[in-house]
mmCIF file of C-alpha atoms in Angstrom:
data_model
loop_
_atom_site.group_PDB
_atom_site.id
_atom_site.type_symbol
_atom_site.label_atom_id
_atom_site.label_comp_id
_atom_site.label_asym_id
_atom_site.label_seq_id
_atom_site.Cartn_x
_atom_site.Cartn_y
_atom_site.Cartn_z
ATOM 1 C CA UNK V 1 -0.819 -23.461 10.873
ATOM 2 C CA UNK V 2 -2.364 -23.388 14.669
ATOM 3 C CA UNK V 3 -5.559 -24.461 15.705
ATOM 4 C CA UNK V 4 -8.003 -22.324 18.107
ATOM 5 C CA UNK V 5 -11.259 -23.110 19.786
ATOM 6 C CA UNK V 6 -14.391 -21.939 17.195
ATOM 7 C CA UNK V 7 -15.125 -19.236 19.463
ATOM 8 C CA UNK V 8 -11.590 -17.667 19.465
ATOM 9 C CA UNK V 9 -11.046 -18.335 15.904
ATOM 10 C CA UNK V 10 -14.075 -16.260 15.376
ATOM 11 C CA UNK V 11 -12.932 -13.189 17.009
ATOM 12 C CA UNK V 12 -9.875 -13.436 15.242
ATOM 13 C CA UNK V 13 -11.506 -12.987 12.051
ATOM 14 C CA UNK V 14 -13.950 -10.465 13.564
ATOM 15 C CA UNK V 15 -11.170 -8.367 14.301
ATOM 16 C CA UNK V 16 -8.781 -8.502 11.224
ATOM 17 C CA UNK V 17 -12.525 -7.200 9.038
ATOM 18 C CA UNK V 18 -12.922 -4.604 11.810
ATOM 19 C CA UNK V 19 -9.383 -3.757 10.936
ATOM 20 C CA UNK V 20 -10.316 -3.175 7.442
ATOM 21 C CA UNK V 21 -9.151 -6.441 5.884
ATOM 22 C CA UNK V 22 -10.799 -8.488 3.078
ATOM 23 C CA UNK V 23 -10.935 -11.651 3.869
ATOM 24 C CA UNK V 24 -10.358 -15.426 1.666
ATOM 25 C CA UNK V 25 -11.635 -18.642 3.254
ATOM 26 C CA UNK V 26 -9.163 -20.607 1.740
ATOM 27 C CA UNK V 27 -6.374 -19.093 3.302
ATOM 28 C CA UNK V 28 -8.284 -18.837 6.230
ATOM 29 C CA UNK V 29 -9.020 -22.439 6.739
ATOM 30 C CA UNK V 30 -5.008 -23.343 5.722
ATOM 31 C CA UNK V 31 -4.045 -20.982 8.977
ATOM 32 C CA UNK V 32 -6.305 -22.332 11.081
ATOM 33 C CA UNK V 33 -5.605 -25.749 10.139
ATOM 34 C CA UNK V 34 -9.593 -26.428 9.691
ATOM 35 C CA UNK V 35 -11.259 -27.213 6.759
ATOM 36 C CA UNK V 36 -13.306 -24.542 4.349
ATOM 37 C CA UNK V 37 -16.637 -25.437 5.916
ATOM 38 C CA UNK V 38 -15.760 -24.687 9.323
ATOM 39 C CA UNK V 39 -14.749 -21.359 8.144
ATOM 40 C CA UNK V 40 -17.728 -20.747 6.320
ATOM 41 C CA UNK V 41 -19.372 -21.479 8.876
ATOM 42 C CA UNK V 42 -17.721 -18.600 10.951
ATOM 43 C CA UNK V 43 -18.433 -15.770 7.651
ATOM 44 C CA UNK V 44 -22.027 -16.790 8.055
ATOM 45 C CA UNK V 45 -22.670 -16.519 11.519
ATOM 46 C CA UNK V 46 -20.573 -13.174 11.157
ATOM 47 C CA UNK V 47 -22.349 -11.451 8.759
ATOM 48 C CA UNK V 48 -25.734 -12.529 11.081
ATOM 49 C CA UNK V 49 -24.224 -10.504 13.705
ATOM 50 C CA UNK V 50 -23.936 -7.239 10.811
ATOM 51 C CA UNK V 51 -20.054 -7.306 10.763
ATOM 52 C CA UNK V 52 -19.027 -8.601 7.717
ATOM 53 C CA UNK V 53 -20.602 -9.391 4.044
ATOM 54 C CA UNK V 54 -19.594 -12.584 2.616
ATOM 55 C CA UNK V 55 -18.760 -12.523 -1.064
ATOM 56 C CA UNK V 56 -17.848 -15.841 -3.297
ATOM 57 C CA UNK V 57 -14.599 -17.266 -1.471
ATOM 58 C CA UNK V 58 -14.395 -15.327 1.637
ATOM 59 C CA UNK V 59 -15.789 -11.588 3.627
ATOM 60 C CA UNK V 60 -15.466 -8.044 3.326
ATOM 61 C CA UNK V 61 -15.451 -5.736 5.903
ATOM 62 C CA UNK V 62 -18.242 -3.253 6.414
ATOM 63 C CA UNK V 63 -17.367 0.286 5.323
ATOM 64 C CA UNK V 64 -17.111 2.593 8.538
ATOM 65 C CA UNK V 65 -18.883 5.636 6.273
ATOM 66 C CA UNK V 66 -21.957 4.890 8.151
ATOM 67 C CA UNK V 67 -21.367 7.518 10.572
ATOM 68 C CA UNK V 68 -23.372 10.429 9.767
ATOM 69 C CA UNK V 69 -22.474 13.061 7.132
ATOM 70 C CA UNK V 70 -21.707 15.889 10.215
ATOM 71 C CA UNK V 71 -19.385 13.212 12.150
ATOM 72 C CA UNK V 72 -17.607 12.723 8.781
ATOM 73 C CA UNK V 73 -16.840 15.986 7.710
ATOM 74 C CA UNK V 74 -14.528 16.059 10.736
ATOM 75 C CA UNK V 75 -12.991 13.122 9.580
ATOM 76 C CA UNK V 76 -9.180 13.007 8.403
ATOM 77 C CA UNK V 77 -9.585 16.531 6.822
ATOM 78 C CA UNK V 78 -5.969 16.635 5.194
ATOM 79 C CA UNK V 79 -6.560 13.359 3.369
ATOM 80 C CA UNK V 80 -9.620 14.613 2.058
ATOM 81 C CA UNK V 81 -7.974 17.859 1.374
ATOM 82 C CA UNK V 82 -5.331 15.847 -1.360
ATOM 83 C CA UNK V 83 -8.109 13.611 -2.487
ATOM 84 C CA UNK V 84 -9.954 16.993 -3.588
ATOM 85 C CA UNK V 85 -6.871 18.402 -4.737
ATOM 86 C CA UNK V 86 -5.771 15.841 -7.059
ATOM 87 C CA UNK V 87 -9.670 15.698 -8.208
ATOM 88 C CA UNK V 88 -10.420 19.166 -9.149
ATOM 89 C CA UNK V 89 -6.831 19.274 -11.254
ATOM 90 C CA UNK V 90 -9.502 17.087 -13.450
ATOM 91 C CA UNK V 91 -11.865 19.538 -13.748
ATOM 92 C CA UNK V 92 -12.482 20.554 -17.427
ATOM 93 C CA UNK V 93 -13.394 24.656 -17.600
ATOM 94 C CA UNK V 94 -17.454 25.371 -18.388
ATOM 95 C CA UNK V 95 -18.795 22.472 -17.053
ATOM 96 C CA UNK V 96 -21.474 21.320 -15.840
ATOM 97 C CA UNK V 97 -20.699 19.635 -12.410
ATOM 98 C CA UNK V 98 -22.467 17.637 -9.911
ATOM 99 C CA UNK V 99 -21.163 17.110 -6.930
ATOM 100 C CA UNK V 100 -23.043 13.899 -4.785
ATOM 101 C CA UNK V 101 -23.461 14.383 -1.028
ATOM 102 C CA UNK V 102 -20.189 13.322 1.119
ATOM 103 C CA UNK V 103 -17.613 14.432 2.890
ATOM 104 C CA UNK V 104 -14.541 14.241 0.602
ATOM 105 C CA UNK V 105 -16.663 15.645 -1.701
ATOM 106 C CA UNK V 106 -17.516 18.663 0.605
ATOM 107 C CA UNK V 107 -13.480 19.178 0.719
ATOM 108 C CA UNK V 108 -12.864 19.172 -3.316
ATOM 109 C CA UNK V 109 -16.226 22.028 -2.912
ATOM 110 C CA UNK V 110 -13.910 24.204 -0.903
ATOM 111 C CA UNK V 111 -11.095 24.350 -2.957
ATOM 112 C CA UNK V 112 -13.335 24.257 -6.844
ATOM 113 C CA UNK V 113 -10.975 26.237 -9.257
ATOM 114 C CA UNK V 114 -12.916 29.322 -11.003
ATOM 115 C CA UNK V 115 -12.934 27.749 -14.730
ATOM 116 C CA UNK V 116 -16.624 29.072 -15.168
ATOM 117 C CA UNK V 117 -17.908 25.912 -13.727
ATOM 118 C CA UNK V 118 -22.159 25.366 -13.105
ATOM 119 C CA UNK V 119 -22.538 23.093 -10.143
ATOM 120 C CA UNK V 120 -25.726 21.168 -9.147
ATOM 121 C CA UNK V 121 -25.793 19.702 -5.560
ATOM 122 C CA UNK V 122 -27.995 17.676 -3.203
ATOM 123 C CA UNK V 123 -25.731 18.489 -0.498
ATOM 124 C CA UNK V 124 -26.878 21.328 2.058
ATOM 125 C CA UNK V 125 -23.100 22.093 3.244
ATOM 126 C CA UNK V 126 -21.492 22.058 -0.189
ATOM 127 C CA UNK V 127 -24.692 24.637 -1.358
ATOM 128 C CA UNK V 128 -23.792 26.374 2.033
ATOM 129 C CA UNK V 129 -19.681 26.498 0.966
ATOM 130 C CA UNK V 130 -20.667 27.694 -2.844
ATOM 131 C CA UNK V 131 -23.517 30.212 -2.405
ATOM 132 C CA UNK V 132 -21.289 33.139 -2.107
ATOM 133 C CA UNK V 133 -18.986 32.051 -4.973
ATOM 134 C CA UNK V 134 -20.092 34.832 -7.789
ATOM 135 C CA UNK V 135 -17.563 33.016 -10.238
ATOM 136 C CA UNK V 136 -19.833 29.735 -10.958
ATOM 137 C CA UNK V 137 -23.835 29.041 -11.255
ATOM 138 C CA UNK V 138 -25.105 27.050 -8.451
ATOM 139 C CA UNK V 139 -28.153 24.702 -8.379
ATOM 140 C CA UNK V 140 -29.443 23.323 -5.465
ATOM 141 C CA UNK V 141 -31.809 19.752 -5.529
ATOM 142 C CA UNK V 142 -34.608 20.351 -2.882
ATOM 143 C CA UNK V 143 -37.056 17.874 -0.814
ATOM 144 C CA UNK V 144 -36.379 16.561 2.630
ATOM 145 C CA UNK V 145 -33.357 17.193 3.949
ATOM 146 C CA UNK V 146 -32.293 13.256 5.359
ATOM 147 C CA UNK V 147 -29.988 14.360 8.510
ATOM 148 C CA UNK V 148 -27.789 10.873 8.384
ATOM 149 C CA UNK V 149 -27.054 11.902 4.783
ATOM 150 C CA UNK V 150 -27.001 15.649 4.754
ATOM 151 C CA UNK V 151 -28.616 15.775 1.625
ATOM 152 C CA UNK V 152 -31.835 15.338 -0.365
ATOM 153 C CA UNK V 153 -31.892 11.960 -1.996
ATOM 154 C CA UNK V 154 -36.136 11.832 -2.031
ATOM 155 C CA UNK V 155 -38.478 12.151 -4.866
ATOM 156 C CA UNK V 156 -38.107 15.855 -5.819
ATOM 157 C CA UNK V 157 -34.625 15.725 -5.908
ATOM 158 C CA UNK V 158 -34.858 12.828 -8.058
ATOM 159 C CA UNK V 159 -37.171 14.716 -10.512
ATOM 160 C CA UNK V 160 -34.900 17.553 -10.621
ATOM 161 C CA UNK V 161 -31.717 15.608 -11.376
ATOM 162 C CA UNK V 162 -33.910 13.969 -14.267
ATOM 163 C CA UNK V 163 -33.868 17.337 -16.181
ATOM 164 C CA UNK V 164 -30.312 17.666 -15.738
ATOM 165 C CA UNK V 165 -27.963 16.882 -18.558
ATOM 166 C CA UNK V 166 -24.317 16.498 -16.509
ATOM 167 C CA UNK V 167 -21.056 16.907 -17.750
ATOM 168 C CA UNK V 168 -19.273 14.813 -14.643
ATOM 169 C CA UNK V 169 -20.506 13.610 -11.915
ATOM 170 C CA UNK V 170 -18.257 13.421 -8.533
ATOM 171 C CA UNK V 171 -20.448 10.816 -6.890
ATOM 172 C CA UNK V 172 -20.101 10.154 -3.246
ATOM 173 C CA UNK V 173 -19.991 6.495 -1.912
ATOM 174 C CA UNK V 174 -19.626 4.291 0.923
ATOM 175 C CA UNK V 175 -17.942 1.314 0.094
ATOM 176 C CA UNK V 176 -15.961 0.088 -2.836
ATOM 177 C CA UNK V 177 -15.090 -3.190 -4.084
ATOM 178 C CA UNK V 178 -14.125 -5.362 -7.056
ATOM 179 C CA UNK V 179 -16.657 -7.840 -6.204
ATOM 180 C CA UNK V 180 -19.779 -5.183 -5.211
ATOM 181 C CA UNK V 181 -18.404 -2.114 -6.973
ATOM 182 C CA UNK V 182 -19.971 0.720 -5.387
ATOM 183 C CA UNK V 183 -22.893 0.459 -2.620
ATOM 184 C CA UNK V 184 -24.012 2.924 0.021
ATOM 185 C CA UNK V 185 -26.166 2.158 3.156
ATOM 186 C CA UNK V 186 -29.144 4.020 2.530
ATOM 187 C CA UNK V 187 -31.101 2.681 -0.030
ATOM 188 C CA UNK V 188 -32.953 5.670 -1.306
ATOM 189 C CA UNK V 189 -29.507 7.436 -1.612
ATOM 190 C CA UNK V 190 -28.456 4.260 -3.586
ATOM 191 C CA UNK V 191 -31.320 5.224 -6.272
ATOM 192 C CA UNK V 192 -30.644 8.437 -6.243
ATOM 193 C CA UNK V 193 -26.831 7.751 -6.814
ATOM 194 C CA UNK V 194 -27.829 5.554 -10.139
ATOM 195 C CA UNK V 195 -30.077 8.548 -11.371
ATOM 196 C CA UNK V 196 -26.750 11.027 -10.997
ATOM 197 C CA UNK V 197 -24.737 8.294 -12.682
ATOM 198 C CA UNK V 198 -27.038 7.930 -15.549
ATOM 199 C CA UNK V 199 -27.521 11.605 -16.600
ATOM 200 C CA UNK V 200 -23.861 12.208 -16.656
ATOM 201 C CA UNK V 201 -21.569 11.820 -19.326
ATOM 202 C CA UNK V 202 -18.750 10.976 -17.063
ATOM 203 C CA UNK V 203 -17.926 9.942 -13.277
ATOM 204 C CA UNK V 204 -15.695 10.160 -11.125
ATOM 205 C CA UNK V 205 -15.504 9.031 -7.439
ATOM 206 C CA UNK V 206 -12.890 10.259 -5.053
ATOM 207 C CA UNK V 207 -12.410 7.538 -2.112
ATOM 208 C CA UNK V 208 -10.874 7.302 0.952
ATOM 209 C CA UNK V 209 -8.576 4.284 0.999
ATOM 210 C CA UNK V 210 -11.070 2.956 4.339
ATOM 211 C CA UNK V 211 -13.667 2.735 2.384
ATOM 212 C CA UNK V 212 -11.492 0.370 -0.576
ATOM 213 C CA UNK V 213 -12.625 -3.325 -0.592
ATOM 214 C CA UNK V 214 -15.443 -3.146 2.017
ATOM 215 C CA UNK V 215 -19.146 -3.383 1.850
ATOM 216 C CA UNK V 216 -22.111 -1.404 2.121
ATOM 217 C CA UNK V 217 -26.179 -2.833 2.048
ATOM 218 C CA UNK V 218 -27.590 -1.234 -1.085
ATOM 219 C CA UNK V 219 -25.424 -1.725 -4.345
ATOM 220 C CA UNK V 220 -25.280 1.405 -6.522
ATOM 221 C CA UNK V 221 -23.458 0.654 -9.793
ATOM 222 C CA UNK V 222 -20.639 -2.168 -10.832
ATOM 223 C CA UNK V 223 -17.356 0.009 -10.689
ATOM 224 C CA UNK V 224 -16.988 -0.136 -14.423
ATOM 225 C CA UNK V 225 -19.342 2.802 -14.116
ATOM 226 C CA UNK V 226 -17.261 5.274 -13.018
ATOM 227 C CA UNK V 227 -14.884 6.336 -15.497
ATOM 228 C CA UNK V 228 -11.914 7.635 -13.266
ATOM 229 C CA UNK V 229 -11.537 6.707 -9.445
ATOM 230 C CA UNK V 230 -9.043 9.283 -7.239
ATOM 231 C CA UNK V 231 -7.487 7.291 -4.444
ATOM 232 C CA UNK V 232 -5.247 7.743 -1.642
ATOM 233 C CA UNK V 233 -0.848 7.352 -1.791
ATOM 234 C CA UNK V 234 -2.053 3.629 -0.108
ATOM 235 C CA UNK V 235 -4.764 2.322 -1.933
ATOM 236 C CA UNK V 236 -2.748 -0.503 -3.324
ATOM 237 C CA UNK V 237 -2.804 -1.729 0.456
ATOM 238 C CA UNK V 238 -6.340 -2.044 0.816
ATOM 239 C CA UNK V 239 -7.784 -3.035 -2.795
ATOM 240 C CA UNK V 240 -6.570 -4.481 -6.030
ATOM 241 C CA UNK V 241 -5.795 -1.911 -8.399
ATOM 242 C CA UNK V 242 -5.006 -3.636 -11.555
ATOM 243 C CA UNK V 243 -8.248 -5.455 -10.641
ATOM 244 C CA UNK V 244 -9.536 -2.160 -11.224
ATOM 245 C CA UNK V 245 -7.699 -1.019 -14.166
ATOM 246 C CA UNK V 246 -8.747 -4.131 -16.132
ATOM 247 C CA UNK V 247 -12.492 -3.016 -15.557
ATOM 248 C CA UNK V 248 -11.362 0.185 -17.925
ATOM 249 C CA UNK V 249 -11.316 2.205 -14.843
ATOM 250 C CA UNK V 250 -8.833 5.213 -14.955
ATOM 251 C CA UNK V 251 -7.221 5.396 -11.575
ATOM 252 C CA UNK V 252 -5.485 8.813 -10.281
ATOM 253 C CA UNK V 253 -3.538 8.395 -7.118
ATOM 254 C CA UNK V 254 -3.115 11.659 -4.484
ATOM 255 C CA UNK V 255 0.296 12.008 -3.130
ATOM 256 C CA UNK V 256 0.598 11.534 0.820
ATOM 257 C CA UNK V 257 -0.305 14.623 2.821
ATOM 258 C CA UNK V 258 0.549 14.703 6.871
ATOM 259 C CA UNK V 259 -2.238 14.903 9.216
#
């Protein structure tokens, strides 16, 4: 136990949710020797400042997949490269896929096995990867093209997706947690998300283990709705897995892969 001034104690906490951590205000308030209140006191003025979201008994951190979809893509490529990996080894031959906007998901689009797959997308660079593949049948959702997300999430794409019937969707998402299940920050991508997940007949969302156990602004679906989740060698570190599992969520773990 050690006691700091409010202000320090603060940053302390600031810092371990920028690091990624979720958070409990019990133990929080039993290593800072103060008493629950004063550390709920800290959540809340933290989450007014945009840097946390509290949750019953304590914070999560905010996701960092707020970055746009072009910055992303750049992003830890040889993790995303096992993530997709281990996903596609799921694949079942003459489906029908869709594959969400996102960057993982723009790795698993590079390396798509040629079972005689059909592949919708609302994803301008995964369209881009697959147009000259003459081995599958490629659908692309139009409307606006949102830059941030590098997709179309809007109306028409919407409507289109509506006519679809999809045998798995790889959905795309921001944040993940036990308590908030799956949430992205845009919240026309978040509706556009639940109409992927409702006209499939199975899901399945590869993650990054950054984006385990944080939070996101618009909520898409509890987790229960994604019938397999493919996470990284670490997961376990960042989110509770048997948590998870209990929810009836299958959970298929990449092995490690050097940068």
């Amino acid at each position: 136990m050690h006691r700091e001034p409010p202000e320090d104690r603060r940053e302390t906490i600031a810092y371990r949710l920028a690091e990624g951590s979720s958070l409990s205000a019990t133990a929080l308030a039993e290593e800072f020797g103060v008493s629950p209140d004063a550390i709920r006191r800290d959540l809340r003025a933290l989450a007014a400042e945009g840097r946390c979201r509290r949750v019953y008994g304590g914070a999560l951190p905010l996701s960092p997949a707020s970055t746009p979809m072009r910055t992303r893509s750049q992003e830890a490529p040889a993790r995303k490269a096992a993530l997709a990996a281990t996903a596609v080894a799921l694949l079942r031959p003459g489906e029908f896929l869709f594959l969400d906007n996102g960057s993982t998901n723009l790795a698993l689009a590079q390396c798509l096995p040629r079972i005689g797959l059909t592949v919708a997308t609302n994803s301008v660079s995964i369209a881009a990867v697959l147009a000259d593949r003459d081995d599958l049948e490629l659908y692309m959702l139009g409307g606006r093209v949102r830059p941030g997300i590098g997709g179309c999430v809007d109306a028409e794409a919407v409507l289109a997706l509506q006519q679809m019937n999809i045998d798995l969707c790889i959905l795309g998402a921001c944040a993940v947690s036990v308590e908030e299940g799956l949430a992205a920050f845009d919240a026309v991508d978040a509706a556009f998300k639940r109409t992927a997940l409702g006209r499939s007949r199975r899901a399945m969302l590869p993650a990054t283990s950054e984006k385990l156990a944080t939070r996101a602004s618009h909520r898409v679906a509890p987790l229960e709705a994604i019938d397999t989740l493919v996470v990284e060698h670490d997961a376990a570190e960042h989110i509770d897995l048997e948590a998870i599992r209990a929810l009836g969520v299958d959970i298929i773990t990449a092995p490690a892969r050097a940068e």
